[in-house]
Coordinates of C-alpha atoms in Angstrom, one line a residue:
M116 CA -159.7 168.6 73.2
V117 CA -159.7 169.6 69.5
K118 CA -160.3 166.8 67.1
N119 CA -158.9 168.0 63.8
S120 CA -160.1 165.9 60.8
K121 CA -159.3 166.2 57.1
R122 CA -162.8 165.0 56.3
K123 CA -164.9 167.2 54.1
S124 CA -168.7 167.1 53.7
S125 CA -171.3 169.1 51.9
D126 CA -174.8 170.2 52.8
D127 CA -177.8 170.0 50.6
S128 CA -177.2 173.5 49.2
G129 CA -173.8 172.4 47.9
A130 CA -171.8 174.6 50.3
I131 CA -168.7 173.1 51.7
V132 CA -168.6 173.0 55.4
S133 CA -165.5 172.2 57.3
D134 CA -165.7 169.9 60.3
N135 CA -163.4 172.2 62.1
D136 CA -166.0 174.9 61.9
S137 CA -168.7 172.8 63.5
H138 CA -166.8 170.7 66.0
I139 CA -164.4 173.2 67.6
G140 CA -165.5 174.2 71.0
S141 CA -166.6 172.7 74.3
S142 CA -169.0 169.8 74.7
N143 CA -171.9 172.4 74.9
T144 CA -171.5 173.5 71.3
K145 CA -174.7 173.0 69.4
N146 CA -175.3 172.0 65.9
T147 CA -175.9 175.2 63.8
T148 CA -177.5 173.4 60.8
A149 CA -181.2 174.0 60.5
P150 CA -183.4 171.0 61.3
A151 CA -185.2 171.4 58.0
L152 CA -182.0 171.0 56.1
R153 CA -181.0 167.7 57.7
S154 CA -181.8 164.4 56.1
V155 CA -184.4 162.2 57.5
N156 CA -182.0 159.4 58.5
E157 CA -179.2 161.7 59.7
E158 CA -178.7 161.4 63.4
V159 CA -178.1 164.5 65.4
E160 CA -174.5 164.8 66.3
T161 CA -173.9 165.4 69.9
A162 CA -170.9 165.3 72.2
D163 CA -171.7 161.7 73.0
N164 CA -172.4 160.7 69.4
L165 CA -169.7 162.3 67.1
Q166 CA -170.0 161.6 63.4
C167 CA -166.5 160.2 62.6
E168 CA -167.4 157.9 59.6
D169 CA -165.7 158.7 56.3
P170 CA -168.5 159.7 53.8
F171 CA -166.3 158.6 50.9
E172 CA -166.5 155.0 49.9
D173 CA -163.3 153.1 50.7
V174 CA -161.4 151.6 47.8
Y175 CA -160.0 148.2 48.4
E176 CA -157.4 146.7 46.1
E177 CA -156.0 143.2 46.0
E178 CA -152.7 143.0 47.5
D179 CA -149.8 142.4 45.3
D180 CA -146.6 140.4 45.9
A181 CA -144.8 143.4 44.5
S182 CA -143.7 146.1 47.0
Y183 CA -144.4 149.8 46.8
E184 CA -140.9 150.4 45.4
D185 CA -141.4 147.7 42.8
V186 CA -144.6 149.4 41.6
Y187 CA -143.2 152.9 41.3
E188 CA -139.6 152.2 40.4
S189 CA -140.1 152.4 36.6
S190 CA -141.4 156.0 36.6
G191 CA -141.2 159.1 38.8
D192 CA -144.3 160.8 37.5
E193 CA -146.8 158.5 39.2
D194 CA -145.0 158.9 42.5
D195 CA -145.1 162.7 42.2
E196 CA -148.8 162.7 41.5
Y197 CA -149.5 160.3 44.4
M198 CA -147.5 162.4 46.9
E199 CA -149.0 165.7 45.6
A200 CA -152.5 164.4 46.0
M201 CA -151.8 163.1 49.5
T202 CA -150.3 166.4 50.5
E203 CA -153.4 168.4 49.3
G204 CA -155.7 165.9 51.1
D205 CA -157.3 164.6 47.9
T206 CA -157.5 161.0 48.9
S207 CA -159.6 160.1 45.9
A208 CA -157.1 161.5 43.5
A209 CA -154.3 159.7 45.4
A210 CA -156.2 156.4 45.2
A211 CA -156.9 156.9 41.5
A212 CA -153.2 157.6 40.8
A213 CA -152.2 154.5 42.8
A214 CA -154.7 152.3 41.0
A215 CA -153.6 153.6 37.6
T216 CA -150.0 153.0 38.4
T217 CA -150.7 149.5 39.6
T218 CA -152.5 148.5 36.4
T219 CA -149.7 149.9 34.2
T220 CA -146.7 148.8 36.1
K221 CA -147.8 145.5 37.6
E222 CA -145.2 142.8 36.9
E223 CA -144.7 139.2 37.9
P224 CA -142.6 139.0 41.1
K225 CA -139.0 138.0 40.5
L226 CA -137.8 134.8 42.3
P227 CA -134.3 134.8 43.7
P228 CA -131.8 132.5 41.9
P229 CA -131.4 129.0 43.3
I230 CA -128.6 128.5 45.8
N231 CA -125.8 126.3 44.7
T232 CA -125.2 123.7 47.4
N233 CA -122.5 121.7 45.7
D234 CA -119.9 124.5 45.5
G235 CA -118.1 122.4 42.9
E236 CA -118.0 119.3 45.2
L237 CA -119.5 115.9 44.4
Q238 CA -122.5 114.7 46.2
P239 CA -121.5 112.5 49.3
A240 CA -121.7 108.8 48.6
Q241 CA -124.3 106.8 50.4
I242 CA -122.9 105.0 53.4
K243 CA -123.8 101.3 53.6
T244 CA -123.2 99.1 56.6
W245 CA -121.2 96.0 55.8
N246 CA -122.7 92.8 57.0
P247 CA -120.2 90.0 57.4
F248 CA -122.8 87.3 56.9
M249 CA -123.8 88.6 53.5
G250 CA -120.3 88.3 52.0
N251 CA -118.6 90.8 49.7
T252 CA -121.4 91.4 47.3
T253 CA -120.0 94.6 45.8
G254 CA -116.7 93.1 44.8
E255 CA -114.8 95.9 46.6
Q256 CA -111.6 95.0 48.6
L257 CA -112.1 95.2 52.3
E258 CA -109.5 96.9 54.4
M259 CA -108.3 95.4 57.7
D260 CA -108.7 97.5 60.8
E261 CA -105.3 97.1 62.6
T262 CA -106.7 98.5 65.8
A263 CA -108.8 95.4 66.2
Y264 CA -105.7 93.2 66.7
K265 CA -102.6 92.9 68.9
M266 CA -100.9 90.6 66.5
H267 CA -101.6 89.1 63.0
H268 CA -99.4 87.0 60.8
A269 CA -100.3 85.1 57.6
L270 CA -98.5 82.5 55.5
T271 CA -99.3 80.6 52.3
P272 CA -97.9 77.1 52.1
E273 CA -96.8 75.3 49.0
W274 CA -99.9 73.1 48.6
P275 CA -103.6 73.6 49.6
S276 CA -104.7 72.2 52.9
L277 CA -107.9 71.1 54.7
T278 CA -106.7 70.8 58.2
L279 CA -104.3 72.1 60.9
D280 CA -103.7 71.7 64.6
I281 CA -101.8 73.5 67.3
V282 CA -98.8 71.8 69.0
P283 CA -98.5 72.8 72.6
D284 CA -95.0 73.9 73.7
A285 CA -93.4 72.0 76.6
H286 CA -90.9 74.7 77.5
L287 CA -92.4 78.2 77.1
G288 CA -95.1 77.7 79.7
E289 CA -98.8 78.4 80.0
N290 CA -100.8 81.6 79.8
R291 CA -98.1 83.4 77.7
T292 CA -98.8 87.1 77.3
R293 CA -95.4 88.6 76.7
F294 CA -94.2 89.3 73.1
P295 CA -92.7 88.0 71.0
H296 CA -94.7 84.8 70.7
T297 CA -93.8 81.4 69.3
V298 CA -96.4 79.1 67.7
T299 CA -96.0 75.6 66.5
M300 CA -98.5 73.8 64.4
V301 CA -98.9 70.8 62.1
V302 CA -100.5 71.0 58.6
G303 CA -101.6 68.4 56.1
T304 CA -101.5 68.9 52.4
Q305 CA -103.7 68.3 49.4
A306 CA -101.1 68.1 46.6
D307 CA -101.8 67.6 42.9
K308 CA -100.0 64.2 43.0
R309 CA -100.4 61.5 45.6
G310 CA -96.6 61.2 46.2
K311 CA -96.2 64.9 47.0
N312 CA -98.4 65.0 50.1
K313 CA -96.8 65.5 53.4
L314 CA -97.3 66.3 57.1
S315 CA -95.5 69.6 57.8
V316 CA -94.4 70.9 61.2
L317 CA -94.3 74.7 61.2
R318 CA -92.5 76.7 63.9
M319 CA -93.2 80.5 63.8
S320 CA -91.1 82.5 66.2
D321 CA -90.4 86.2 67.0
L322 CA -94.1 87.0 66.4
C323 CA -94.3 90.6 67.5
R324 CA -97.3 92.8 68.2
I325 CA -98.6 95.2 65.5
P326 CA -96.5 98.4 65.5
G327 CA -98.5 101.1 67.2
S328 CA -101.0 98.7 68.6
G329 CA -99.8 99.7 72.1
R330 CA -100.2 97.8 75.3
E331 CA -102.8 97.1 77.8
K332 CA -104.0 100.3 79.6
T333 CA -102.6 100.9 83.0
E334 CA -104.7 101.7 86.1
K335 CA -103.7 105.3 85.8
E336 CA -104.8 105.6 82.2
L337 CA -108.2 104.0 82.9
D338 CA -108.6 106.5 85.8
D339 CA -107.7 109.4 83.6
E340 CA -110.3 108.4 81.0
M341 CA -113.1 108.3 83.7
L342 CA -112.0 111.3 85.9
G343 CA -110.3 113.6 83.4
D344 CA -107.0 115.4 83.2
A345 CA -107.3 117.0 86.6
W346 CA -107.1 113.6 88.3
K347 CA -103.7 113.1 89.9
H348 CA -102.7 109.4 90.5
E349 CA -100.7 108.6 93.5
N350 CA -98.0 106.8 91.5
D351 CA -97.8 108.9 88.3
D352 CA -94.1 108.7 88.0
D353 CA -93.8 105.0 88.7
S354 CA -96.6 104.0 86.3
D355 CA -95.2 106.1 83.5
S356 CA -91.7 104.8 83.9
S357 CA -92.9 101.2 84.1
S358 CA -94.9 101.5 81.0
S359 CA -92.1 103.1 79.1
D360 CA -89.8 100.3 80.3
E361 CA -92.2 97.7 79.0
E362 CA -92.3 99.4 75.6
D363 CA -88.6 99.7 75.4
E364 CA -88.1 96.0 76.3
E365 CA -90.3 94.9 73.3
E366 CA -88.1 94.7 70.2
E367 CA -89.5 94.8 66.7
L368 CA -88.2 91.6 65.2
D369 CA -88.7 90.0 61.9
P370 CA -90.9 86.9 62.2
V371 CA -89.1 83.6 61.4
L372 CA -90.7 80.5 59.9
E373 CA -89.0 77.1 60.1
N374 CA -90.5 73.8 59.0
Y375 CA -89.9 70.1 58.8
S376 CA -92.0 67.8 56.6
F377 CA -92.8 64.1 56.8
P378 CA -93.9 62.3 53.6
H379 CA -97.4 60.9 53.6
S380 CA -97.9 58.1 51.1
G381 CA -101.6 57.8 51.8
G382 CA -102.5 60.7 49.5
G383 CA -104.2 63.9 50.6
I384 CA -104.7 64.5 54.4
N385 CA -108.3 64.9 55.5
R386 CA -107.8 65.7 59.2
I387 CA -105.0 66.0 61.7
R388 CA -105.2 65.8 65.5
V389 CA -102.3 66.2 68.1
C390 CA -102.4 63.9 71.1
P391 CA -103.0 66.2 74.2
H392 CA -101.0 63.9 76.6
N393 CA -98.0 63.7 74.3
P394 CA -97.8 66.4 71.6
S395 CA -95.1 64.4 69.8
V396 CA -97.8 61.9 68.6
V397 CA -100.0 63.1 65.7
G398 CA -103.0 61.2 64.2
V399 CA -103.6 61.6 60.5
W400 CA -106.7 60.7 58.4
G401 CA -105.8 60.0 54.8
E402 CA -107.9 60.0 51.7
N403 CA -106.9 56.4 51.0
G404 CA -108.9 55.2 54.0
E405 CA -105.8 54.8 56.3
V406 CA -105.2 56.3 59.7
S407 CA -101.5 57.0 60.4
L408 CA -99.7 57.9 63.6
Y409 CA -96.5 60.0 63.4
D410 CA -93.8 60.7 66.0
I411 CA -92.7 64.3 65.4
G412 CA -90.6 64.4 68.6
G413 CA -87.3 64.6 66.7
A414 CA -88.5 67.5 64.6
I415 CA -89.7 69.4 67.7
D416 CA -86.3 68.9 69.3
M417 CA -84.6 70.2 66.2
L418 CA -86.8 73.3 66.0
D419 CA -86.3 73.9 69.8
R420 CA -82.6 74.2 69.2
S421 CA -82.8 76.5 66.2
S422 CA -85.8 78.8 66.6
L423 CA -85.3 80.4 70.0
S424 CA -85.9 84.1 69.9
S425 CA -83.0 86.5 70.6
N426 CA -84.0 87.0 74.2
A427 CA -84.3 83.3 74.9
R428 CA -80.9 82.7 73.3
K429 CA -79.2 85.0 75.8
N430 CA -80.6 83.0 78.7
D431 CA -81.1 79.5 77.4
G432 CA -78.7 79.3 74.4
N433 CA -76.3 76.8 76.0
L434 CA -79.1 74.7 77.2
A435 CA -80.7 74.6 73.8
M436 CA -77.5 73.7 72.0
N437 CA -76.8 70.9 74.5
K438 CA -80.3 69.6 74.4
E439 CA -80.5 65.9 73.4
V440 CA -82.4 65.4 70.1
R441 CA -84.7 62.4 69.8
K442 CA -84.3 60.1 66.9
M443 CA -85.9 61.4 63.7
R444 CA -88.5 59.1 62.2
K445 CA -89.9 60.2 58.8
D446 CA -92.4 57.4 58.2
P447 CA -95.4 56.9 60.4
F448 CA -94.8 54.4 63.2
F449 CA -98.4 53.0 63.0
V450 CA -100.7 52.6 60.0
Y451 CA -104.3 51.3 60.4
S452 CA -106.3 50.3 57.3
G453 CA -109.2 48.6 59.1
H454 CA -111.8 51.2 57.9
S455 CA -113.9 50.5 54.9
T456 CA -113.4 53.9 53.3
E457 CA -111.9 57.3 54.0
G458 CA -113.1 59.6 56.8
Y459 CA -112.7 62.9 58.6
A460 CA -113.7 62.2 62.2
I461 CA -110.8 61.8 64.7
D462 CA -110.3 62.8 68.3
W463 CA -108.0 62.0 71.3
S464 CA -109.5 61.6 74.7
R465 CA -108.4 64.2 77.3
V466 CA -109.2 61.9 80.2
T467 CA -107.5 58.6 79.2
P468 CA -104.0 59.0 77.7
G469 CA -103.6 57.3 74.4
R470 CA -107.3 56.7 73.7
L471 CA -108.3 57.6 70.2
A472 CA -111.6 57.5 68.2
T473 CA -111.8 57.4 64.4
A474 CA -114.9 57.2 62.2
D475 CA -115.4 56.9 58.4
C476 CA -117.9 57.9 55.8
D477 CA -119.7 54.6 56.1
G478 CA -120.7 55.3 59.7
N479 CA -118.1 53.0 61.4
I480 CA -116.5 54.1 64.6
H481 CA -113.3 52.5 65.9
I482 CA -111.8 52.9 69.3
W483 CA -108.0 52.9 69.9
N484 CA -106.1 52.2 73.2
A485 CA -102.4 52.5 73.8
T486 CA -100.5 49.5 75.0
H487 CA -97.8 51.3 76.9
P488 CA -97.3 54.6 78.7
V489 CA -98.1 57.7 76.6
T490 CA -97.2 60.8 78.6
P491 CA -93.5 62.0 78.4
N492 CA -93.0 61.6 82.1
D493 CA -94.4 58.0 82.1
I494 CA -92.2 57.1 79.1
V495 CA -89.1 58.4 80.8
A496 CA -90.0 56.6 84.0
K497 CA -90.3 53.3 82.2
Y498 CA -87.8 53.5 79.4
G499 CA -85.3 56.1 80.5
N500 CA -84.2 59.3 78.8
K501 CA -82.3 57.9 75.9
S502 CA -83.0 59.1 72.4
Q503 CA -83.0 55.6 71.0
S504 CA -85.6 54.3 73.5
S505 CA -88.8 55.6 71.9
P506 CA -91.6 53.2 72.7
W507 CA -93.7 54.0 69.6
S508 CA -94.0 51.1 67.2
N509 CA -96.6 49.2 65.1
S510 CA -97.8 47.5 68.2
S511 CA -98.4 50.6 70.3
F512 CA -102.2 50.5 69.9
Q513 CA -105.0 48.0 70.1
I514 CA -108.0 48.9 67.9
E515 CA -111.6 47.7 68.2
P516 CA -114.4 48.4 65.7
M517 CA -117.1 49.5 68.2
Y518 CA -120.0 50.9 66.2
A519 CA -121.4 50.5 62.7
A520 CA -124.0 52.5 60.7
H521 CA -127.5 52.3 62.2
G522 CA -130.6 54.3 62.7
D523 CA -132.6 56.2 60.2
N524 CA -129.7 57.6 58.1
L525 CA -128.5 54.4 56.6
D526 CA -128.7 55.9 53.1
N527 CA -126.1 58.5 54.2
P528 CA -124.5 57.3 57.5
S529 CA -121.2 59.3 57.3
V530 CA -119.8 60.4 60.6
E531 CA -118.4 63.9 60.1
D532 CA -116.9 64.6 63.5
L533 CA -116.2 63.0 66.9
Q534 CA -115.6 64.5 70.4
W535 CA -114.7 62.8 73.6
S536 CA -116.3 63.9 76.8
P537 CA -113.9 66.2 78.8
T538 CA -114.9 64.6 82.0
E539 CA -116.1 61.0 81.2
A540 CA -113.4 58.5 80.0
T541 CA -115.9 56.3 78.1
V542 CA -118.3 58.8 76.6
L543 CA -118.1 60.4 73.2
A544 CA -120.4 62.3 70.8
S545 CA -120.7 62.0 67.0
A546 CA -121.9 64.5 64.3
E547 CA -123.5 62.6 61.5
C548 CA -125.2 63.3 58.2
G549 CA -129.0 63.6 58.1
G550 CA -129.0 66.0 61.1
Y551 CA -128.1 63.5 63.8
V552 CA -126.1 63.8 66.9
R553 CA -125.5 60.7 69.0
I554 CA -123.9 60.0 72.4
Y555 CA -122.0 56.8 72.9
D556 CA -120.6 54.9 75.9
I557 CA -117.9 52.5 74.8
R558 CA -118.9 50.2 77.7
C559 CA -122.1 49.5 75.6
P560 CA -120.8 48.7 72.1
G561 CA -123.1 48.4 69.2
K562 CA -125.7 51.1 70.1
A563 CA -125.9 54.7 70.9
M564 CA -127.1 55.8 74.3
I565 CA -128.8 58.9 73.0
S566 CA -129.7 59.6 69.3
N567 CA -131.4 62.8 68.3
K568 CA -132.2 64.4 64.9
I569 CA -131.4 68.0 65.8
H570 CA -132.1 69.4 62.3
S571 CA -135.7 68.7 61.3
G572 CA -134.9 69.6 57.7
G573 CA -132.2 66.9 57.6
A574 CA -129.2 69.2 57.1
D575 CA -125.9 67.4 57.9
V576 CA -124.2 68.1 61.2
N577 CA -120.7 69.0 60.1
V578 CA -118.8 69.7 63.4
I579 CA -119.3 69.4 67.1
S580 CA -117.3 70.8 70.1
W581 CA -117.6 69.7 73.7
N582 CA -117.1 72.5 76.3
K583 CA -114.0 71.6 78.3
L584 CA -115.0 73.9 81.2
V585 CA -118.7 73.2 81.4
G586 CA -119.1 69.5 80.7
N587 CA -122.8 69.6 79.9
L588 CA -122.5 72.0 77.0
L589 CA -122.2 70.7 73.4
A590 CA -122.0 73.0 70.4
T591 CA -122.9 71.8 66.9
G592 CA -122.5 73.3 63.4
G593 CA -124.7 72.4 60.5
D594 CA -124.5 72.4 56.7
D595 CA -127.5 74.8 56.6
G596 CA -125.3 77.6 58.2
S597 CA -126.8 77.3 61.7
F598 CA -124.9 76.5 64.9
S599 CA -126.5 75.5 68.2
V600 CA -125.6 74.9 71.8
F601 CA -127.3 72.1 73.8
D602 CA -127.5 71.2 77.4
L603 CA -126.8 67.5 77.5
R604 CA -128.8 67.2 80.7
N605 CA -131.9 68.0 78.6
F606 CA -130.8 66.4 75.4
Q607 CA -132.9 63.3 75.5
T608 CA -136.6 63.9 74.8
A609 CA -139.6 61.7 75.7
D610 CA -140.7 61.7 72.0
A611 CA -137.9 60.7 69.7
S612 CA -139.6 62.5 66.8
I613 CA -139.3 65.8 68.6
P614 CA -135.8 67.3 68.4
P615 CA -134.3 68.7 71.7
K616 CA -134.6 72.4 72.2
P617 CA -131.1 74.1 72.2
L618 CA -130.0 76.7 74.7
A619 CA -129.1 78.9 71.8
R620 CA -129.3 78.6 68.0
F621 CA -128.0 81.1 65.4
H622 CA -129.1 81.1 61.8
S623 CA -127.1 84.2 60.7
H624 CA -124.5 82.3 58.6
R625 CA -125.4 81.9 55.0
T626 CA -122.8 79.2 54.2
P627 CA -122.1 75.8 55.9
I628 CA -120.4 75.8 59.3
T629 CA -117.0 74.3 58.7
S630 CA -115.4 74.4 62.2
L631 CA -116.1 75.5 65.8
E632 CA -114.2 75.3 69.1
W633 CA -114.9 76.5 72.6
H634 CA -112.4 78.9 74.2
P635 CA -109.9 76.9 76.4
T636 CA -110.3 79.4 79.4
D637 CA -113.6 81.2 78.8
E638 CA -116.6 79.0 79.2
S639 CA -119.0 81.2 77.2
M640 CA -116.7 82.1 74.3
I641 CA -116.7 80.1 71.1
A642 CA -114.9 80.5 67.7
V643 CA -117.0 79.5 64.6
S644 CA -115.9 79.4 60.9
D645 CA -117.8 79.3 57.7
D646 CA -116.8 79.8 54.0
N647 CA -116.6 83.6 54.5
G648 CA -114.6 84.0 57.6
T649 CA -114.0 83.3 61.3
Y650 CA -116.3 84.6 64.1
V651 CA -116.0 84.9 67.8
Y652 CA -119.2 84.7 69.9
D653 CA -119.7 85.4 73.6
L654 CA -122.8 83.5 74.6
S655 CA -123.0 85.2 78.0
I656 CA -124.0 88.6 76.3
E657 CA -127.6 89.6 76.3
E658 CA -129.4 92.8 75.1
D659 CA -129.5 95.6 77.6
D660 CA -133.1 96.2 76.9
P661 CA -135.0 92.9 77.4
E662 CA -137.8 94.2 75.1
N663 CA -135.4 94.4 72.2
N664 CA -134.1 90.8 72.5
M665 CA -134.4 88.9 69.3
N666 CA -137.2 86.4 69.4
E667 CA -136.8 83.0 67.7
E668 CA -138.3 84.2 64.4
E669 CA -135.8 87.1 64.2
A670 CA -132.9 84.9 65.2
A671 CA -133.8 82.5 62.4
V672 CA -133.4 85.1 59.7
E673 CA -130.2 84.8 57.7
G674 CA -127.9 87.7 57.9
V675 CA -129.1 89.2 61.2
I676 CA -126.2 90.2 63.4
P677 CA -126.7 88.8 66.9
P678 CA -125.5 90.8 69.9
Q679 CA -123.4 87.8 70.9
L680 CA -121.1 88.3 67.9
L681 CA -117.9 90.0 69.2
F682 CA -115.3 89.7 66.5
V683 CA -115.1 88.9 62.8
H684 CA -111.9 87.9 61.1
S685 CA -112.2 88.1 57.3
G686 CA -109.8 88.2 54.4
S687 CA -110.0 84.5 53.4
E688 CA -112.3 82.4 51.5
M689 CA -113.4 78.8 52.1
T690 CA -112.3 78.8 55.7
K691 CA -111.9 75.1 56.8
E692 CA -110.7 75.0 60.4
V693 CA -110.1 77.2 63.4
H694 CA -108.4 76.5 66.7
W695 CA -107.6 78.4 69.9
H696 CA -104.0 78.3 71.1
P697 CA -104.1 76.5 74.4
Q698 CA -101.2 78.5 75.9
I699 CA -101.6 82.0 74.5
P700 CA -104.8 83.6 75.7
S701 CA -107.2 84.7 72.9
C702 CA -104.8 83.7 70.2
G703 CA -106.3 81.6 67.4
A704 CA -105.3 80.1 64.1
D705 CA -107.6 79.5 61.1
L706 CA -107.1 77.9 57.7
G707 CA -108.6 79.1 54.4
A708 CA -108.0 80.2 50.9
P709 CA -106.8 83.7 50.2
P710 CA -109.2 86.0 48.2
A711 CA -109.5 86.0 44.4
N712 CA -109.6 82.2 44.3
H713 CA -105.9 81.8 45.2
P714 CA -105.0 78.2 44.6
H715 CA -103.3 77.7 48.0
S716 CA -104.4 77.9 51.6
T717 CA -103.6 80.6 54.1
F718 CA -103.0 80.1 57.8
H719 CA -104.1 83.0 60.0
I720 CA -103.0 83.5 63.6
P721 CA -105.0 86.4 65.0
H722 CA -104.7 87.8 68.5
P723 CA -107.4 90.3 69.3
P724 CA -106.7 92.6 72.2
K725 CA -110.3 92.8 72.5
H726 CA -109.8 91.3 69.3
A727 CA -106.6 92.1 66.6
A728 CA -104.3 92.0 63.1
T729 CA -101.6 93.1 60.7
R730 CA -99.8 91.3 57.9
Y731 CA -96.1 90.6 58.1
S732 CA -93.6 89.2 55.7
V733 CA -92.3 85.9 56.9
A734 CA -88.6 85.4 56.8
S735 CA -87.5 81.8 56.5
R736 CA -84.2 80.3 57.5
D737 CA -84.9 77.2 55.3
P738 CA -84.8 78.0 51.6
A739 CA -87.1 75.1 50.9
A740 CA -89.7 76.8 53.1
A741 CA -89.4 80.1 51.2
A742 CA -92.5 79.3 49.2
A743 CA -94.6 79.3 52.4
A744 CA -96.0 82.2 54.1
A745 CA -98.2 82.3 57.4
S746 CA -101.2 84.0 59.2
F747 CA -102.1 84.3 62.9
H748 CA -104.2 86.6 65.0
Y749 CA -104.0 87.6 68.6

């Protein structure tokens, strides 16, 4: 093999000897240089030890960020010299030319221009999660999500109000799910002058679902979501036709509002409660310290005749027009002035018909008992079905002052709320100032059977609600924004100074709890209101990951959204009361002031599908009611 090298070397005599001349040949080729002419340190080159090192010193240059083209782009002469030297094999000259060129043409590297990422568009705004418990701190107007509701209606009455209650319907039936809906409620006013206050009966009919909110998904639609489009249901044609028929049958009607008002001479109305055994009887707490009972049966009959929806008129129109109307009584049939001051606590027993409890701000609790039959069937059985035979009069009830202020909160003994037991005829609970909840048995007058201070800080207990499906559960709402659920089987503690431990306690609300009520058919669901809105909780929900469950310290932090919170209904301020409709599943009504400090109250009737709303204009057949407008969710 011939190893051809461009190396050049010189001997001591200065003669130039080519490596080709000395290395060409076989492995037996000998070195022809005389031994005397070789240097002392020079090793003898043999076939096994070839001299391949470059005798010239290598020149190392610091690398530059500039490329070869950048170095030689300014002039062509340097490039020609470099290439010529390399062609002739003069590496030293080529290196010198390259070094000279580098020193003369070296420039700072040019950086590419910055890339414009905006392209004329504004930077995206920072997305912030809205926390319902923190309130509207930015001042921006919130937009309602209509997909969250099946139905929503709102009205604003003539005067502000602190209280409302739902009047069950005796003819439309229970568990009503078919639209349009009809809702009847009673509302008390807080007018600017004492003589202008009144108890109003509102009938809202033809309440349709939100346009485009759709209907409940069919079995086929649920299967399609899980199994895909390839899935073929056995009854595709039948299900499609039935769903289309259902949509066609629902008419889009204009909601209708009708009302009838009863004057209330006792000033502003603090609280209203409808008798569960006879919805024609309404108890009213007045700001003048009087409790009045009204018979609204005549007004209900008048509204039944006039506010039937178009579908009902076709079927029951003759029956409605021929229906006998009870005698209309504008003044209360019973007025009680035995309390020492005004109050807010009032509740009818659901076990004993005609039993009522009232309490005032001085801590006095009075028990009422009817002296004659109360239910409509019992009244008809005793007095007949004549319109002039109403038994209600100023002798219809016997009242006994049962309990006076006692305990450790004598400086502020006000009883804020009362609730009768749903299962025991003689047991009731009270929510009192100072953080106290007491359990009474009217068979033992004068003292509480159980008395506990559930708020160690002394925050007032504003409201309570006794679960009607699980009789041992009692919910409380405090002035500190917390609401709790207690098991009454463990409510009494051995040490009275130690408050009972609740099953659940939520501190997320930043404003006082103003109302709460258990769902009438779901034992774990409860509606809660504060100044900022209305909230629906499902207490049966727990975190999927037990490790992520909030501990007591995290749950005690204001503003933390608990996993049990299902639904938030906002859009009002200073919400005062919330109620579930007992005959329309998941339909509720709340009462509060519209935004921007509107001087009047707004009633909301929301009906969430898995919770829902839109706003309708309310058409009124009564010109006097044109100043009112209403709100409901479903």
